[in-house]
PDB file of C-alpha atoms and ligand atoms in Angstrom:
ATOM      1  CA  MET A 774     -83.824 112.758 187.199  1.00 91.00           C
ATOM      2  CA  ASP A 775     -81.293 110.610 188.217  1.00 95.00           C
ATOM      3  CA  VAL A 776     -78.887 108.713 186.217  1.00 97.00           C
ATOM      4  CA  ARG A 777     -76.670 105.614 186.716  1.00 97.00           C
ATOM      5  CA  VAL A 778     -72.952 106.192 185.823  1.00 97.00           C
ATOM      6  CA  CYS A 779     -70.711 102.944 186.512  1.00 97.00           C
ATOM      7  CA  GLU A 780     -70.568 100.605 188.825  1.00 97.00           C
ATOM      8  CA  VAL A 781     -68.550 102.335 192.372  1.00 97.00           C
ATOM      9  CA  ALA A 782     -66.028  99.653 192.021  1.00 96.00           C
ATOM     10  CA  ALA A 783     -65.424 100.821 188.087  1.00 97.00           C
ATOM     11  CA  LEU A 784     -63.818 103.810 189.764  1.00 98.00           C
ATOM     12  CA  ASP A 785     -60.343 104.028 190.720  1.00 97.00           C
ATOM     13  CA  ASP A 786     -59.864 104.945 194.297  1.00 96.00           C
ATOM     14  CA  PRO A 787     -59.022 107.939 194.228  1.00 96.00           C
ATOM     15  CA  GLY A 788     -60.440 107.864 190.190  1.00 97.00           C
ATOM     16  CA  ARG A 789     -62.963 110.121 188.160  1.00 97.00           C
ATOM     17  CA  LYS A 790     -65.022 109.255 185.719  1.00 98.00           C
ATOM     18  CA  VAL A 791     -66.300 111.926 182.882  1.00 98.00           C
ATOM     19  CA  VAL A 792     -69.708 111.615 181.569  1.00 98.00           C
ATOM     20  CA  GLU A 793     -72.172 113.443 178.914  1.00 97.00           C
ATOM     21  CA  ILE A 794     -75.813 113.124 180.719  1.00 95.00           C
ATOM     22  CA  GLU A 795     -78.537 115.639 178.816  1.00 92.00           C
ATOM     23  CA  GLY A 796     -76.071 117.184 177.187  1.00 93.00           C
ATOM     24  CA  GLN A 797     -74.246 118.024 179.684  1.00 95.00           C
ATOM     25  CA  GLN A 798     -70.432 116.940 181.321  1.00 97.00           C
ATOM     26  CA  ILE A 799     -70.611 115.823 185.117  1.00 98.00           C
ATOM     27  CA  GLY A 800     -67.178 114.800 186.709  1.00 98.00           C
ATOM     28  CA  VAL A 801     -67.522 111.972 189.402  1.00 98.00           C
ATOM     29  CA  PHE A 802     -65.331 111.667 191.936  1.00 98.00           C
ATOM     30  CA  ARG A 803     -64.351 108.676 194.144  1.00 98.00           C
ATOM     31  CA  LEU A 804     -62.838 109.379 197.315  1.00 97.00           C
ATOM     32  CA  GLY A 805     -62.954 105.856 199.331  1.00 95.00           C
ATOM     33  CA  ASP A 806     -66.133 105.275 199.989  1.00 94.00           C
ATOM     34  CA  GLU A 807     -67.317 108.996 199.501  1.00 97.00           C
ATOM     35  CA  VAL A 808     -68.384 110.191 195.973  1.00 98.00           C
ATOM     36  CA  PHE A 809     -68.454 113.708 194.524  1.00 98.00           C
ATOM     37  CA  ALA A 810     -70.212 115.032 191.165  1.00 98.00           C
ATOM     38  CA  TYR A 811     -69.686 118.552 189.760  1.00 98.00           C
ATOM     39  CA  GLU A 812     -69.979 119.703 186.580  1.00 98.00           C
ATOM     40  CA  ASN A 813     -66.870 120.234 184.217  1.00 98.00           C
ATOM     41  CA  ARG A 814     -67.000 123.422 184.097  1.00 98.00           C
ATOM     42  CA  CYS A 815     -64.521 125.852 185.887  1.00 98.00           C
ATOM     43  CA  PRO A 816     -65.214 128.565 186.990  1.00 98.00           C
ATOM     44  CA  HIS A 817     -62.677 130.823 186.006  1.00 97.00           C
ATOM     45  CA  LEU A 818     -63.226 130.282 182.350  1.00 98.00           C
ATOM     46  CA  ASP A 819     -64.669 127.298 182.116  1.00 98.00           C
ATOM     47  CA  GLY A 820     -62.083 124.974 181.591  1.00 98.00           C
ATOM     48  CA  PRO A 821     -63.074 121.259 181.621  1.00 98.00           C
ATOM     49  CA  VAL A 822     -61.316 121.176 185.363  1.00 98.00           C
ATOM     50  CA  CYS A 823     -63.234 117.589 185.962  1.00 98.00           C
ATOM     51  CA  GLN A 824     -60.317 116.119 183.400  1.00 98.00           C
ATOM     52  CA  GLY A 825     -57.533 117.559 185.083  1.00 98.00           C
ATOM     53  CA  LYS A 826     -54.615 115.986 187.211  1.00 97.00           C
ATOM     54  CA  MET A 827     -55.634 115.020 190.910  1.00 97.00           C
ATOM     55  CA  LEU A 828     -53.425 115.455 192.904  1.00 96.00           C
ATOM     56  CA  PRO A 829     -53.255 115.874 196.916  1.00 95.00           C
ATOM     57  CA  LEU A 830     -52.647 118.823 198.349  1.00 91.00           C
ATOM     58  CA  ALA A 831     -48.921 120.560 198.523  1.00 88.00           C
ATOM     59  CA  LEU A 832     -48.619 121.808 201.806  1.00 90.00           C
ATOM     60  CA  GLU A 833     -45.141 123.278 203.805  1.00 92.00           C
ATOM     61  CA  ALA A 834     -43.658 121.126 206.169  1.00 91.00           C
ATOM     62  CA  VAL A 835     -42.283 124.263 209.228  1.00 92.00           C
ATOM     63  CA  ALA A 836     -39.450 122.574 211.931  1.00 90.00           C
ATOM     64  CA  SER A 837     -40.359 123.644 215.219  1.00 90.00           C
ATOM     65  CA  ASP A 838     -37.550 126.520 214.544  1.00 92.00           C
ATOM     66  CA  GLY A 839     -39.793 128.199 212.070  1.00 92.00           C
ATOM     67  CA  THR A 840     -37.741 126.800 208.699  1.00 94.00           C
ATOM     68  CA  SER A 841     -38.726 124.462 206.501  1.00 93.00           C
ATOM     69  CA  SER A 842     -38.210 121.151 205.585  1.00 87.00           C
ATOM     70  CA  GLY A 843     -40.105 121.449 202.435  1.00 91.00           C
ATOM     71  CA  ARG A 844     -43.151 120.140 200.495  1.00 92.00           C
ATOM     72  CA  VAL A 845     -45.153 117.558 201.978  1.00 92.00           C
ATOM     73  CA  PHE A 846     -48.563 116.233 200.587  1.00 92.00           C
ATOM     74  CA  SER A 847     -51.948 115.592 202.785  1.00 91.00           C
ATOM     75  CA  LYS A 848     -52.958 113.046 203.321  1.00 89.00           C
ATOM     76  CA  THR A 849     -56.591 114.070 203.192  1.00 90.00           C
ATOM     77  CA  GLN A 850     -56.894 116.786 200.226  1.00 93.00           C
ATOM     78  CA  MET A 851     -57.304 115.753 197.739  1.00 96.00           C
ATOM     79  CA  ASN A 852     -57.822 118.630 194.400  1.00 97.00           C
ATOM     80  CA  ILE A 853     -58.992 118.496 191.041  1.00 98.00           C
ATOM     81  CA  ILE A 854     -56.450 121.176 188.937  1.00 98.00           C
ATOM     82  CA  CYS A 855     -57.785 122.450 185.729  1.00 98.00           C
ATOM     83  CA  PRO A 856     -55.830 121.795 182.718  1.00 98.00           C
ATOM     84  CA  TRP A 857     -56.562 125.113 181.774  1.00 98.00           C
ATOM     85  CA  HIS A 858     -54.532 127.493 184.166  1.00 98.00           C
ATOM     86  CA  GLY A 859     -54.455 125.613 186.414  1.00 97.00           C
ATOM     87  CA  PHE A 860     -57.026 126.670 189.327  1.00 97.00           C
ATOM     88  CA  GLU A 861     -56.953 124.032 192.237  1.00 96.00           C
ATOM     89  CA  PHE A 862     -60.428 122.281 194.000  1.00 98.00           C
ATOM     90  CA  ASP A 863     -60.710 120.213 196.953  1.00 97.00           C
ATOM     91  CA  ILE A 864     -62.961 117.205 195.519  1.00 98.00           C
ATOM     92  CA  ARG A 865     -64.563 116.963 198.579  1.00 97.00           C
ATOM     93  CA  THR A 866     -66.189 120.447 198.535  1.00 97.00           C
ATOM     94  CA  GLY A 867     -65.383 121.549 194.864  1.00 98.00           C
ATOM     95  CA  VAL A 868     -64.108 124.742 196.817  1.00 98.00           C
ATOM     96  CA  HIS A 869     -60.889 126.592 195.786  1.00 96.00           C
ATOM     97  CA  PRO A 870     -58.742 126.408 199.213  1.00 92.00           C
ATOM     98  CA  THR A 871     -57.587 130.421 198.964  1.00 92.00           C
ATOM     99  CA  ASP A 872     -60.465 131.632 197.724  1.00 95.00           C
ATOM    100  CA  LYS A 873     -64.099 130.414 199.121  1.00 95.00           C
ATOM    101  CA  ARG A 874     -66.154 132.973 196.447  1.00 97.00           C
ATOM    102  CA  VAL A 875     -64.518 130.362 194.154  1.00 98.00           C
ATOM    103  CA  ARG A 876     -66.117 126.910 193.467  1.00 98.00           C
ATOM    104  CA  LEU A 877     -67.221 124.131 191.326  1.00 98.00           C
ATOM    105  CA  ARG A 878     -70.932 123.900 190.938  1.00 98.00           C
ATOM    106  CA  ARG A 879     -72.114 120.571 192.643  1.00 98.00           C
ATOM    107  CA  ILE A 880     -74.487 117.819 190.999  1.00 98.00           C
ATOM    108  CA  PRO A 881     -76.212 115.369 193.568  1.00 98.00           C
ATOM    109  CA  VAL A 882     -74.862 112.506 193.973  1.00 98.00           C
ATOM    110  CA  ARG A 883     -75.549 108.720 195.843  1.00 97.00           C
ATOM    111  CA  VAL A 884     -74.466 105.199 195.505  1.00 97.00           C
ATOM    112  CA  LYS A 885     -76.827 102.791 195.282  1.00 97.00           C
ATOM    113  CA  ASP A 886     -76.754  98.745 195.356  1.00 97.00           C
ATOM    114  CA  GLY A 887     -73.079  99.618 194.231  1.00 96.00           C
ATOM    115  CA  ALA A 888     -73.948 101.684 191.357  1.00 98.00           C
ATOM    116  CA  VAL A 889     -73.239 105.660 191.305  1.00 98.00           C
ATOM    117  CA  TYR A 890     -76.350 107.883 190.468  1.00 98.00           C
ATOM    118  CA  VAL A 891     -76.327 111.701 189.718  1.00 98.00           C
ATOM    119  CA  THR A 892     -79.121 113.690 190.009  1.00 97.00           C
ATOM    120  CA  ILE A 893     -79.942 116.182 187.034  1.00 93.00           C
ATOM    121  CA  ALA A 894     -82.340 118.629 185.922  1.00 84.00           C
ATOM    122  CA  ARG A 895     -84.274 117.449 182.382  1.00 73.00           C
ATOM    123  CA  ALA A 896     -82.571 119.859 180.062  1.00 60.00           C
ATOM    124  CA  THR A 897     -84.715 122.361 178.524  1.00 55.00           C
ATOM    125  CA  HIS A 898     -83.595 125.256 176.166  1.00 51.00           C
ATOM    126  CA  ALA A 899     -82.880 127.712 179.343  1.00 47.00           C
ATOM    127  CA  ASN A 900     -80.178 125.675 180.334  1.00 44.00           C
ATOM    128  CA  GLN A 901     -78.595 124.741 177.369  1.00 44.00           C
ATOM    129  CA  ARG A 902     -75.463 125.577 176.554  1.00 45.00           C
TER     130      ARG A 902
HETATM  131  S1  LIG B1327     -60.560 127.809 182.954  1.00 89.68           S
HETATM  132 FE1  LIG B1327     -59.951 126.037 184.686  1.00 89.68          FE
HETATM  133  S2  LIG B1327     -57.839 127.673 185.861  1.00 89.68           S
HETATM  134 FE2  LIG B1327     -58.977 129.211 183.492  1.00 89.68          FE
END
């Protein structure tokens, strides 16, 4: 079932919106012209991961002599940080930066005529929490 979430222009860039559809909380993210959607449930302990801070990946800047010149923010990778215990996930992939087995549950999402739509299964007793 396709569900209209909002106009793309209603989302900040970068930005997100958390909605509840059929009893399922979903975080929809905008990064430029791209949109992504995930179940708002952290794979660690079910925290509301999509409501955490959005921050660029922090990288170590290493000089040619191998010494650190401090931290810099990635210009290409934006992460969502779970507000409960700080697990981070790449918003484009939903994957944890160091343990690729730990990932968010992706929800199909698309833009049509300037609006964001997610595709969800109809709620049944089997998939309700
Ligand atoms: S519940 Fe998300 S980091 Fe623990």
